[in-house]
Coordinates of C-alpha atoms in Angstrom, one line a residue:
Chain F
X145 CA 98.9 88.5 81.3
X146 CA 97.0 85.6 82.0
X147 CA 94.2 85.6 85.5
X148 CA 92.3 83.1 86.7
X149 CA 88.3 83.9 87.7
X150 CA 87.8 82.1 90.8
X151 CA 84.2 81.5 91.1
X152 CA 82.6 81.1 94.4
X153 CA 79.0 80.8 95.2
X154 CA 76.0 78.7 97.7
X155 CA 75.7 75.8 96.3
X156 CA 72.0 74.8 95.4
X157 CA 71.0 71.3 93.8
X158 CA 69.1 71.3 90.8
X159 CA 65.6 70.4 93.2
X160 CA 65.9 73.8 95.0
X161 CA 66.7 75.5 92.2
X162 CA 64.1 74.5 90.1
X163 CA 64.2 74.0 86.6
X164 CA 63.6 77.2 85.3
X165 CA 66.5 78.6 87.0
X166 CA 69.0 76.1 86.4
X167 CA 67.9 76.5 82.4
X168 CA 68.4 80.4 83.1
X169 CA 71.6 79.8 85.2
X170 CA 73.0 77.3 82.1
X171 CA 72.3 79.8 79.8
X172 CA 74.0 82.1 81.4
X173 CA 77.4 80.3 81.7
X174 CA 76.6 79.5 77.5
X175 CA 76.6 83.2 76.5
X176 CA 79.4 84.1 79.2
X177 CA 81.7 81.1 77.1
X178 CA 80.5 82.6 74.1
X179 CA 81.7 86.6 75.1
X180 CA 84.9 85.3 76.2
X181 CA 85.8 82.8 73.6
X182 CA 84.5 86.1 70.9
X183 CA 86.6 88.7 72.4
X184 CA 90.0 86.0 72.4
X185 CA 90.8 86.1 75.8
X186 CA 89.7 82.6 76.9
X187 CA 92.4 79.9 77.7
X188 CA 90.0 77.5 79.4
X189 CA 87.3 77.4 81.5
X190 CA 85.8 74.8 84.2
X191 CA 82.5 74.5 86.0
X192 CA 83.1 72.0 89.2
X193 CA 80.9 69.3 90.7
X194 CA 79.6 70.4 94.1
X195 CA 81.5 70.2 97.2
X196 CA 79.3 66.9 98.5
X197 CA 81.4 65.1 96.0
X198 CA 84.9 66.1 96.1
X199 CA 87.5 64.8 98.3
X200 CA 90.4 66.2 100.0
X201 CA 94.1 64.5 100.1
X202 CA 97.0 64.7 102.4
X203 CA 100.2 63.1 102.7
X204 CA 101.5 63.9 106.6
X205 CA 105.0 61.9 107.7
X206 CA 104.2 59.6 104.6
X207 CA 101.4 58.6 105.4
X208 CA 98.0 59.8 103.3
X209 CA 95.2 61.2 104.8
X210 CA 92.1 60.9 102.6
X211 CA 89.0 63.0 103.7
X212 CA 85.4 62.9 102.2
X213 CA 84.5 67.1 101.8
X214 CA 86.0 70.3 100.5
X215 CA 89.4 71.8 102.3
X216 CA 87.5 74.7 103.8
X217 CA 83.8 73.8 105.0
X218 CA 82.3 77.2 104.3
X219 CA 78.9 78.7 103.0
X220 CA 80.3 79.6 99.8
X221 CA 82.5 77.0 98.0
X222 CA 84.5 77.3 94.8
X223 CA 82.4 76.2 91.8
X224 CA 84.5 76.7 88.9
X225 CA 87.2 78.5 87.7
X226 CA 87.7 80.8 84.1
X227 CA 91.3 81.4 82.7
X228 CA 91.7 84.4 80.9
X229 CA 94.5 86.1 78.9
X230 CA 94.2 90.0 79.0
X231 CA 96.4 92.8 78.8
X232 CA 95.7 94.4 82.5
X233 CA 93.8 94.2 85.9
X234 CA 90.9 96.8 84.4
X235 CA 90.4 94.3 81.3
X236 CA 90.3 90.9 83.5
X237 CA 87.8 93.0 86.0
X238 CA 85.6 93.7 83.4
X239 CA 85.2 90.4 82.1
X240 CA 85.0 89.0 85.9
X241 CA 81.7 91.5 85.9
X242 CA 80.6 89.8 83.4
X243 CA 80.6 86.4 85.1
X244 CA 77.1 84.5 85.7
X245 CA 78.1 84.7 89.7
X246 CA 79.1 88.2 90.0
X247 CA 75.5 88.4 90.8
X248 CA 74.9 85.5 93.3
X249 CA 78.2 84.5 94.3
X250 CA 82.0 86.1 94.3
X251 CA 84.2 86.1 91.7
X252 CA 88.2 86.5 92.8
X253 CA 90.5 87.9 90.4
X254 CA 93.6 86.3 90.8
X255 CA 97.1 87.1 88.5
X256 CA 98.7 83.8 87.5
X257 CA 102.5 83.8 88.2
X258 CA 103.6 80.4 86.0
X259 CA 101.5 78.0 83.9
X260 CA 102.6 75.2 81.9
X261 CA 103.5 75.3 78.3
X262 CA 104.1 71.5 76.8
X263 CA 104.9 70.5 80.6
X264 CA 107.7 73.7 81.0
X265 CA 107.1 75.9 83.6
X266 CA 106.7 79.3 82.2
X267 CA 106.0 82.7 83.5
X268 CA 103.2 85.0 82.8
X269 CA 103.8 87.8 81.0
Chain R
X59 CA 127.2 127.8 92.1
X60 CA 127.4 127.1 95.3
X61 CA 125.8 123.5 96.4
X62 CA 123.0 125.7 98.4
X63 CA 122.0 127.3 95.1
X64 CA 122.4 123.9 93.1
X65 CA 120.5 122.2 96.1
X66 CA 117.8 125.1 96.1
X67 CA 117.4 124.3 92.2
X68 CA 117.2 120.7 93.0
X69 CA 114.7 121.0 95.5
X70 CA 112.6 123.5 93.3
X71 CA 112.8 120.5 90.2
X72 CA 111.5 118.4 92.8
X73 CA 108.5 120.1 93.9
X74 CA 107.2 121.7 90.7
X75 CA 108.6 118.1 88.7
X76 CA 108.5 115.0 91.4
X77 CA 105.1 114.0 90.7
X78 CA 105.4 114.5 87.0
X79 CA 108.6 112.2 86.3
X80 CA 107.1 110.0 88.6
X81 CA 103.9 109.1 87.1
X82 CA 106.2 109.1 83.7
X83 CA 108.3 106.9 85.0
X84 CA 106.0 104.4 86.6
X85 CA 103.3 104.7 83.6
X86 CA 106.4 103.2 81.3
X87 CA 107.2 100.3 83.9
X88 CA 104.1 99.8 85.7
X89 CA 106.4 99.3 88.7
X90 CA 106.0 102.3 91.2
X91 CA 108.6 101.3 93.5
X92 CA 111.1 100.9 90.6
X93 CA 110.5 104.1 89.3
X94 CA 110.8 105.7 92.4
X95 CA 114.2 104.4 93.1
X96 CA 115.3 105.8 89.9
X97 CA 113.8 109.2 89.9
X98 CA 115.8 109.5 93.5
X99 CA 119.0 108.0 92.3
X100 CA 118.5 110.8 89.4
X101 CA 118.2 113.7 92.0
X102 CA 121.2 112.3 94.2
X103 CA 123.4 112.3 90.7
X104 CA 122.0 115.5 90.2
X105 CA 123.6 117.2 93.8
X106 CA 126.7 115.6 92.8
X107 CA 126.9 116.9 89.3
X108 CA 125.3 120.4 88.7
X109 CA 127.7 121.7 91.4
X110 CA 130.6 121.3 89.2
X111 CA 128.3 121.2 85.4
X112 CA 126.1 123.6 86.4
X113 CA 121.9 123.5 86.3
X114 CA 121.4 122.1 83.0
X115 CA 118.8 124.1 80.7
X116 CA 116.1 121.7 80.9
X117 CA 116.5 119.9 84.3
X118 CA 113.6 118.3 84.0
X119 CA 114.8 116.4 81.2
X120 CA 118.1 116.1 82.5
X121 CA 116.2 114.1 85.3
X122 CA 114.0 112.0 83.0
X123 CA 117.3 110.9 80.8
X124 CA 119.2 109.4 84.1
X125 CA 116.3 108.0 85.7
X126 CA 115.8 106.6 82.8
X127 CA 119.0 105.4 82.1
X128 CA 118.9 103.7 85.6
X129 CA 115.6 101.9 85.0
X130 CA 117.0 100.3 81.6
X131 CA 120.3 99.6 83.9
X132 CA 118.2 97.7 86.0
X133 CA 116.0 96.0 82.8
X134 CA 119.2 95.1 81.3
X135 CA 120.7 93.0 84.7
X136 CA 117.2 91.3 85.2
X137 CA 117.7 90.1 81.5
X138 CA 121.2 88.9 82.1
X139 CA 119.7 87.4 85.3
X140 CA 117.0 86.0 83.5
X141 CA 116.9 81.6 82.5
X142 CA 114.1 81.2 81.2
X143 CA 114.3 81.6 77.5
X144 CA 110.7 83.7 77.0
X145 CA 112.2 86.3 79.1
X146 CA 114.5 87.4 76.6
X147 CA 111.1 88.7 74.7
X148 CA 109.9 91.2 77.3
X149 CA 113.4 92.1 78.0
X150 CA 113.8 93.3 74.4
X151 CA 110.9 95.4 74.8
X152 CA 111.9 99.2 76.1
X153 CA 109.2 100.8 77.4
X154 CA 110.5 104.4 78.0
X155 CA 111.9 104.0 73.9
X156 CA 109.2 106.3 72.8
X157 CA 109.5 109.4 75.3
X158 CA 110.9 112.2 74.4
X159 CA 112.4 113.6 77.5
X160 CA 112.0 117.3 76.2
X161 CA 108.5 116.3 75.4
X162 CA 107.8 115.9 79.3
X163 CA 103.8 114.3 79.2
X164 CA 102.0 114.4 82.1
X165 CA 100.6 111.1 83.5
X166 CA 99.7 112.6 86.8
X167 CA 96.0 111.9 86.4
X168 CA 96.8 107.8 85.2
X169 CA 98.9 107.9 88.4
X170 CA 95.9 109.5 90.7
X171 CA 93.8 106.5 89.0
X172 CA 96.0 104.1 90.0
X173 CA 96.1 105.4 93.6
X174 CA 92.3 105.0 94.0
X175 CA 91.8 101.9 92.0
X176 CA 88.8 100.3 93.8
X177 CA 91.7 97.1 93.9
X178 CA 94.0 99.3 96.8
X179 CA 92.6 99.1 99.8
X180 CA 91.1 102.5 100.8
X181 CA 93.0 103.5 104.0
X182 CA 96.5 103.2 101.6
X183 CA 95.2 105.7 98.4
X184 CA 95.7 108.9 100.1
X185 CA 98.8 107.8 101.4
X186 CA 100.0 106.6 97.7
X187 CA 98.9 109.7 96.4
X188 CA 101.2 112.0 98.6
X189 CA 104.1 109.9 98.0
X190 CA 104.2 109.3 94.4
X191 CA 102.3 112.7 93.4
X192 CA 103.9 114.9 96.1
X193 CA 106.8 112.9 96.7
X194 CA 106.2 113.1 100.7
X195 CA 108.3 110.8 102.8
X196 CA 106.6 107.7 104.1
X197 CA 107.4 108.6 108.0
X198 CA 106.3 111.9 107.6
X199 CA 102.6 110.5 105.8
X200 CA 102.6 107.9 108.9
X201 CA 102.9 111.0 111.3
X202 CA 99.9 112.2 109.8
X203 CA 97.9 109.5 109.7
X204 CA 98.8 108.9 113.3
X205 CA 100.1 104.9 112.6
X206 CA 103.8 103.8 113.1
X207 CA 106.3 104.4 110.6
X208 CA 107.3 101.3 109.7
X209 CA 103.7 100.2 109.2
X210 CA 103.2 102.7 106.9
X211 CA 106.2 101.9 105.0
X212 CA 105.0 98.4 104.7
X213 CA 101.3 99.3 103.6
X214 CA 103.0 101.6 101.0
X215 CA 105.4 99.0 99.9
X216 CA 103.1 96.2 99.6
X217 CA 100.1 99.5 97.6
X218 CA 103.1 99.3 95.3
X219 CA 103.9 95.4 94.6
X220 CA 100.1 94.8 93.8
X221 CA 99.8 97.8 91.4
X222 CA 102.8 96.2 89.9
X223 CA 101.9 92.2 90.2
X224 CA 98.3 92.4 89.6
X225 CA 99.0 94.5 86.6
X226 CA 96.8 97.8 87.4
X227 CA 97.0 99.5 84.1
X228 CA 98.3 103.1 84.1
X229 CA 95.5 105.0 82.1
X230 CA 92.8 107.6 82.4
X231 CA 89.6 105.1 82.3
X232 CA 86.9 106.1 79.8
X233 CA 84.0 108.0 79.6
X234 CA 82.0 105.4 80.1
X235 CA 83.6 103.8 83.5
X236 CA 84.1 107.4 85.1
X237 CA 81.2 107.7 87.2
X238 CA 82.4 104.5 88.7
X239 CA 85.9 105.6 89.4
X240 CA 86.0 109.1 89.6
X241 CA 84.4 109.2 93.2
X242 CA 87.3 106.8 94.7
X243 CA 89.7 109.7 93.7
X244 CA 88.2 112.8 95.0
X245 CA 87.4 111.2 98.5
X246 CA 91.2 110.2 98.7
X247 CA 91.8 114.0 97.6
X248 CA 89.4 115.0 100.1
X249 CA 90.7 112.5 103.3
X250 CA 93.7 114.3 102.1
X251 CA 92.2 117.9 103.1
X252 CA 90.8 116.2 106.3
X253 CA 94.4 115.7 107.6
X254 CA 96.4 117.4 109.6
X255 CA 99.7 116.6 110.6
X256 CA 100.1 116.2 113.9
X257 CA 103.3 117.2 115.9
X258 CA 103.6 120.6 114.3
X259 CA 100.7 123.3 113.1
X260 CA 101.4 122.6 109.5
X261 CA 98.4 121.9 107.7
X262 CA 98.0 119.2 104.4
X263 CA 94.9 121.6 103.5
X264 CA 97.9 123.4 100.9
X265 CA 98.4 119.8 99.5
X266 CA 94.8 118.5 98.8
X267 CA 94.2 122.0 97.4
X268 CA 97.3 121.6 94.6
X269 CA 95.8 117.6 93.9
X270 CA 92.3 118.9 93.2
X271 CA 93.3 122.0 91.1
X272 CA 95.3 119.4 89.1
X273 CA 92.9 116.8 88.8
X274 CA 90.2 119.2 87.8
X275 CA 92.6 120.7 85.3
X276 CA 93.6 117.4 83.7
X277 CA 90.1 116.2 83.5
X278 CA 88.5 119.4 82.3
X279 CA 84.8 118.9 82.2
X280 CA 84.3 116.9 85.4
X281 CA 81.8 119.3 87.2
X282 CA 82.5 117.4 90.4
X283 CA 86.4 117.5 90.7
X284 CA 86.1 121.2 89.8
X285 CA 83.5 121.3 92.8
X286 CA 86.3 119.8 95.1
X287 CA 88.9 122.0 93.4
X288 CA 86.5 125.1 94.5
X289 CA 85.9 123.4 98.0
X290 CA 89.0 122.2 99.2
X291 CA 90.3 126.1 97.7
X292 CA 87.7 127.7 99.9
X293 CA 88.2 125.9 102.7
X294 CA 91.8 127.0 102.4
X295 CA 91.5 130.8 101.9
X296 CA 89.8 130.7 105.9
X297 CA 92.5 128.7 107.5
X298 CA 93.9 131.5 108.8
X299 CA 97.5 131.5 110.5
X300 CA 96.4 128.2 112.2
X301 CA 97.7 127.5 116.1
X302 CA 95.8 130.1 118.5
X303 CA 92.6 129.4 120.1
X304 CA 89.9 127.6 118.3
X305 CA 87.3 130.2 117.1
X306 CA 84.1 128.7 115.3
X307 CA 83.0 129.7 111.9
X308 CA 80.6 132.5 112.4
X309 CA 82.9 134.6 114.9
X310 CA 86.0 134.7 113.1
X311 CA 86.2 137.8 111.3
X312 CA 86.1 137.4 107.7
X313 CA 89.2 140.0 106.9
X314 CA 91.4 137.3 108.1
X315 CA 90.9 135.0 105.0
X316 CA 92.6 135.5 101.9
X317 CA 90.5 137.3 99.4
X318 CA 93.0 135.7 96.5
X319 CA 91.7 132.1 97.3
X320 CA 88.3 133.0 97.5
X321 CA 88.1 134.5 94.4
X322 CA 90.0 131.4 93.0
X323 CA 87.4 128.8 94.6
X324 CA 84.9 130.7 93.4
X325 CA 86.1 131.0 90.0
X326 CA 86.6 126.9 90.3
X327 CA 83.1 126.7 91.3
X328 CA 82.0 128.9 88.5
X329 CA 83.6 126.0 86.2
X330 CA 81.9 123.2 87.9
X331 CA 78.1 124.8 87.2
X332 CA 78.2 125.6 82.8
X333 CA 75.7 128.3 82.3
X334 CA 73.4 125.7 80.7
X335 CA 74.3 123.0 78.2
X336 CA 73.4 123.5 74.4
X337 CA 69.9 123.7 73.3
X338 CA 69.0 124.9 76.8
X339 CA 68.9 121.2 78.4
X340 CA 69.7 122.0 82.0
X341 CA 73.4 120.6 83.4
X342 CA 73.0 117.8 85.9
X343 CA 71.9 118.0 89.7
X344 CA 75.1 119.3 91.2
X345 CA 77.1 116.5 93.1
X346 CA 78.0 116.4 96.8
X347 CA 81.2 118.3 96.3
X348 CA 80.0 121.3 94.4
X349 CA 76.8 121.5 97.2
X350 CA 79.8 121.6 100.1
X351 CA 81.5 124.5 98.0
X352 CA 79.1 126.3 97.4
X353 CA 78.4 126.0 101.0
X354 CA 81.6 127.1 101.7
X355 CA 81.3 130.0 99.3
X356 CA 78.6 131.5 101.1
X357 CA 80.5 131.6 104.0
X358 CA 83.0 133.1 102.5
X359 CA 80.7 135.5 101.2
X360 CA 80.4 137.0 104.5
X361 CA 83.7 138.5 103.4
X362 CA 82.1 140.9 101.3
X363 CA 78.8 141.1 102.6
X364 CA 79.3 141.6 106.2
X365 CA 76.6 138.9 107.1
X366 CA 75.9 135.2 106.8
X367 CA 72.5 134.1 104.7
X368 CA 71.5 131.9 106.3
X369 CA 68.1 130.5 104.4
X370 CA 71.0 129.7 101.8
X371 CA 72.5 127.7 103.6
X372 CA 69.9 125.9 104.6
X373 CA 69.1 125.4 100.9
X374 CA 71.8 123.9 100.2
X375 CA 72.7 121.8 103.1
X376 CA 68.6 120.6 102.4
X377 CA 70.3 119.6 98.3
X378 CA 73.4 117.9 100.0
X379 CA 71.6 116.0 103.0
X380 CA 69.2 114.8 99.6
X381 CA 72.6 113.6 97.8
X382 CA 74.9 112.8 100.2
X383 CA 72.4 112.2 103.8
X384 CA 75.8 111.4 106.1
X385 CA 75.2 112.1 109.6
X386 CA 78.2 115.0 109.2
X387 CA 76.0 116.4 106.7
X388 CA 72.8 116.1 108.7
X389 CA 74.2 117.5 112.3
X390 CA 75.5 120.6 109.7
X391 CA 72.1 121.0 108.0
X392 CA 70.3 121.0 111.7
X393 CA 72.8 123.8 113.1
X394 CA 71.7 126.0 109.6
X395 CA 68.2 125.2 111.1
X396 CA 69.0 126.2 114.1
X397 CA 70.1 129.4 112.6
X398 CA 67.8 130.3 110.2
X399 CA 64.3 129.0 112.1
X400 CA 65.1 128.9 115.7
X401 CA 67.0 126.4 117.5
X402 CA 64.3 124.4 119.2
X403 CA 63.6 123.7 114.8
X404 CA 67.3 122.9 114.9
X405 CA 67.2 120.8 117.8
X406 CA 64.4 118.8 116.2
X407 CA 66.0 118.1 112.9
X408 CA 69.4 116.8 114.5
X409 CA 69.7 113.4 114.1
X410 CA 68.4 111.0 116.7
X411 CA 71.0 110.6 119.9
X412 CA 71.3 106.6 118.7
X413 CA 73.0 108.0 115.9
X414 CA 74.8 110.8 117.3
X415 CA 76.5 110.1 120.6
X416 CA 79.5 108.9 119.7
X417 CA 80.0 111.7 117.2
X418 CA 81.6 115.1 117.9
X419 CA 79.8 117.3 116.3
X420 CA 76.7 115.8 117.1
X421 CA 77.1 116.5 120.7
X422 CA 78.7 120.2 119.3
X423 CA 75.6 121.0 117.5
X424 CA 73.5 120.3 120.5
X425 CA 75.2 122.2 123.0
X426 CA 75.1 125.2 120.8
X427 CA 71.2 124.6 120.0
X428 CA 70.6 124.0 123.7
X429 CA 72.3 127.0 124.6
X430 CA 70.7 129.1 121.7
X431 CA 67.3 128.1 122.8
X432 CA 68.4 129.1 126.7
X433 CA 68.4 125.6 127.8
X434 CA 70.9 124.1 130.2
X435 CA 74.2 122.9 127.8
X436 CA 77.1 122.2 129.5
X437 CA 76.3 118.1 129.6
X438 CA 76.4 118.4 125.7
X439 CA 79.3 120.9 126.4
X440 CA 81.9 118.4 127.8
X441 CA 80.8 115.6 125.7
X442 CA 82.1 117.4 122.4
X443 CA 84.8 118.3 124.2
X444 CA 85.5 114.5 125.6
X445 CA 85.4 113.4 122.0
X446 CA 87.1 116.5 120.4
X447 CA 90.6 115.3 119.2
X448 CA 92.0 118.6 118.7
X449 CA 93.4 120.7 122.1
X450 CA 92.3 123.8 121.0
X451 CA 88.5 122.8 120.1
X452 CA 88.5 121.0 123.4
X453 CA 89.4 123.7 125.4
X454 CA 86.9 126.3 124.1
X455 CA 84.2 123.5 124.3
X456 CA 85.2 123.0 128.3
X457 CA 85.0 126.9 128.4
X458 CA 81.4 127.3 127.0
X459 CA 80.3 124.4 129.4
X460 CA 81.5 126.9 132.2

């Protein structure tokens, strides 16, 4: 059963942060790759650009809409995502624990429903 | 047999056995709702057919083997239904192939787990706990709960499609996670003793009682789930006949209660406190649940005694307000004050009005305290009796006010 961490936290540039804690932060996100890819649950795993940079599309009657900024303008933003492969909800909660942002941010648990396999849509099982 | 005796020995299977081939059922399939339809087609067959077969030897089983039957029916027609070509995989796979139905397991405890799993939202795991473990109707939970049928239905339905979509697993967590998820379960169990239906006198005190007796006996060793299994018994064996007049605690007369469930909660509470673990290392604090039964126990104690000690109380409500300092707890602990030092002491440890005034037994406390100590009550009187939301408290509240 595959579930796909949903990591959302404040988002802090590297000068507020400081050095030290971006090094601690990275760190963090190396040893979390490391548990997951070790226990062979990973399927992939992503770490997004802040919010300042991404852009949102929309195509209404034809016609596209293209909007500097994130689809919902909040405090906490989505920062990466973590797709897992695990037999139940107990085993993907205990790897979400596990998660750098657990302990700054949120981390949503969410069941996948299809994913692609060579372009096929195919369900999760 | 007539159909009364074949539906009395229906019935009986499903009161002692709902819960059981329930959890079974849904443990194998992960689907509650599913399992549920089966285990009721299974009963319906079962009306038709013992009438004229008679009550099979091991009904349980009997029940088990259709419901099972049905569920593979239904596995079987998803398959057919089924295009894509990595369903034919899970479709293979039988999950009910390796139960013995005349080896009936029990799987009520994985099925209590699920219930409280911290993913269900709180307000729905008592209410999924007396359906699937009790096998209560949905509008009769919504009458007690006070909420419309239909939403209740809905909440129940929707409990059931995340336990089955978001894959909560169906097993007794480990040592290691059970401090963490034990707690969910007994307050559920203990909501459920909190209840009471509304619309006739019947109490669910019966029905949290029979939860924590089972989860206690299913886990064994957990000193606090045998501490609910002594409390919620206690607090049963002085419910009396229920209906009547409201009397408080201390002037109903102890001959009333039922010496059978005393001595069982006390037995319970026995089980909760080892006499001292090996190599004389002392057992743990006790938790908030064995502190309310043992509270409870002393009450009852009056039974035998013919008085209430009241310094022992105030003992142990002192250890509960340290564990577990809710504002119930801490009005409680000031009326033992009250008691046992005088009530202007009790009136100085009750919480602060800030907290209290929009709590019943806040205002209940004081009006007793007030009127203990001679001072003028019947303000703090009809306040607890504005917020009561029973009739029969109410009205002896308005009474003492005078």
């Amino acid at each position: 059963m595959r579930y796909t961490l949903l990591l959302h936290y404040e988002e802090m540039d590297a000068e507020t942060l400081g050095g030290e804690a971006l090094a601690e932060g990275q760190a963090a996100f190396a040893s979390y790759a490391a548990t997951l890819q070790a226990a062979g649950v990973l399927v992939g795993a992503e770490v997004l650009q802040p919010s300042a940079v991404t852009t949102t599309v929309r195509v209404r009657d034809g016609a596209l809409q293209v909007q500097d900024g994130p689809f919902a303008d909040t405090k906490e933003q989505l920062g990466g995502t973590v797709v897992i492969d695990v037999p139940d909800l107990d085993a993907a909660i205990g790897f979400a624990r596990q998660a750098p942002p657990a302990s700054w941010g949120t981390v949503e648990v969410r069941p996948g429903a299809v994913h692609t396999v060579e372009g096929v849509w195919t369900p999760n099982a | 047999m007539t159909t009364e005796e074949v539906r009395g020995a229906a019935e009986r299977a499903a009161r002692t056995s709902y819960g059981r081939l329930l959890a079974l059922l849904a443990a194998s399939s992960g689907d509650v709702a599913l399992a549920e339809d089966a285990l009721s087609g299974a009963f319906e067959q079962a009306l038709r057919r013992w009438p004229h077969d008679g009550v099979p030897d091991n009904p349980e089983g009997w029940l088990l083997t259709v419901a099972r039957n049905r569920l593979r029916d239904v596995w079987k027609s998803a398959a057919a239904r089924a295009s894509a070509p990595l369903d034919a995989d899970s479709a293979r796979h039988d999950p009910l192939a390796e139960h013995d139905p005349l080896a009936i397991g029990d799987k009520r405890l994985e099925l209590l787990f699920v219930c409280a799993h911290p993913a269900i939202d709180p307000a729905v795991r008592t209410p999924l706990m007396l359906q699937t473990v009790l096998g209560f109707e949905a509008a009769e939970i919504a009458r007690a709960f006070a909420v419309a049928p239909s939403a209740m239905a809905q909440r129940l339905v929707r409990a059931k499609r995340r336990i089955r979509d978001a894959r909560i697993p169906f097993i007794v967590p480990p040592r290691t996670a059970m401090a963490e998820r034990l707690p969910p379960v007994l307050e559920a169990i203990y909501a459920c003793a909190a209840l009471s239906w509304r619309g006739d006198a019947e109490s669910l005190a019966g029905e949290a009682q029979y939860l924590a007796v089972t989860l206690a006996g299913l886990l064994e060793t957990e000193a606090e789930a045998w501490g609910l299994a002594a409390l919620s018994t206690l607090t049963l064996a002085r419910r009396g006949a229920g209906g009547g007049p409201f009397v408080p605690l201390d002037e109903q007369d102890p001959s009333s209660w039922d010496a059978d469930l005393i001595a069982e909660g006390e037995a319970y509470l026995r089980r909760a406190q080892p006499a001292g673990a090996p190599g004389g290392v002392p057992a743990g604090a006790p938790g908030r649940f064995q502190l309310e039964a043992a509270i409870q126990a002393v009450h009852c104690d009056r039974r035998r005694t013919g008085a209430t000690d009241w310094p022992a109380l105030r003992m142990l409500y002192a250890a509960l307000v340290a564990v577990s300092p809710t504002l119930g707890a801490r009005v409680a602990a000031a009326a033992v004050i009250g008691r046992a030092d005088g009530a202007e002491a009790g009136l100085d440890a009750l919480p602060p009005e800030a907290d209290g005034e929009s709590f019943q037994p806040w205002w209940a406390a004081r009006a007793e305290l007030l009127s203990a100590a001679g001072r003028d009550a019947s303000t703090a009187y009809r306040r607890a009796a504005e917020l009561a939301d029973d009739d029969a408290v109410a009205s002896f509240l308005r009474a003492r006010a005078g």
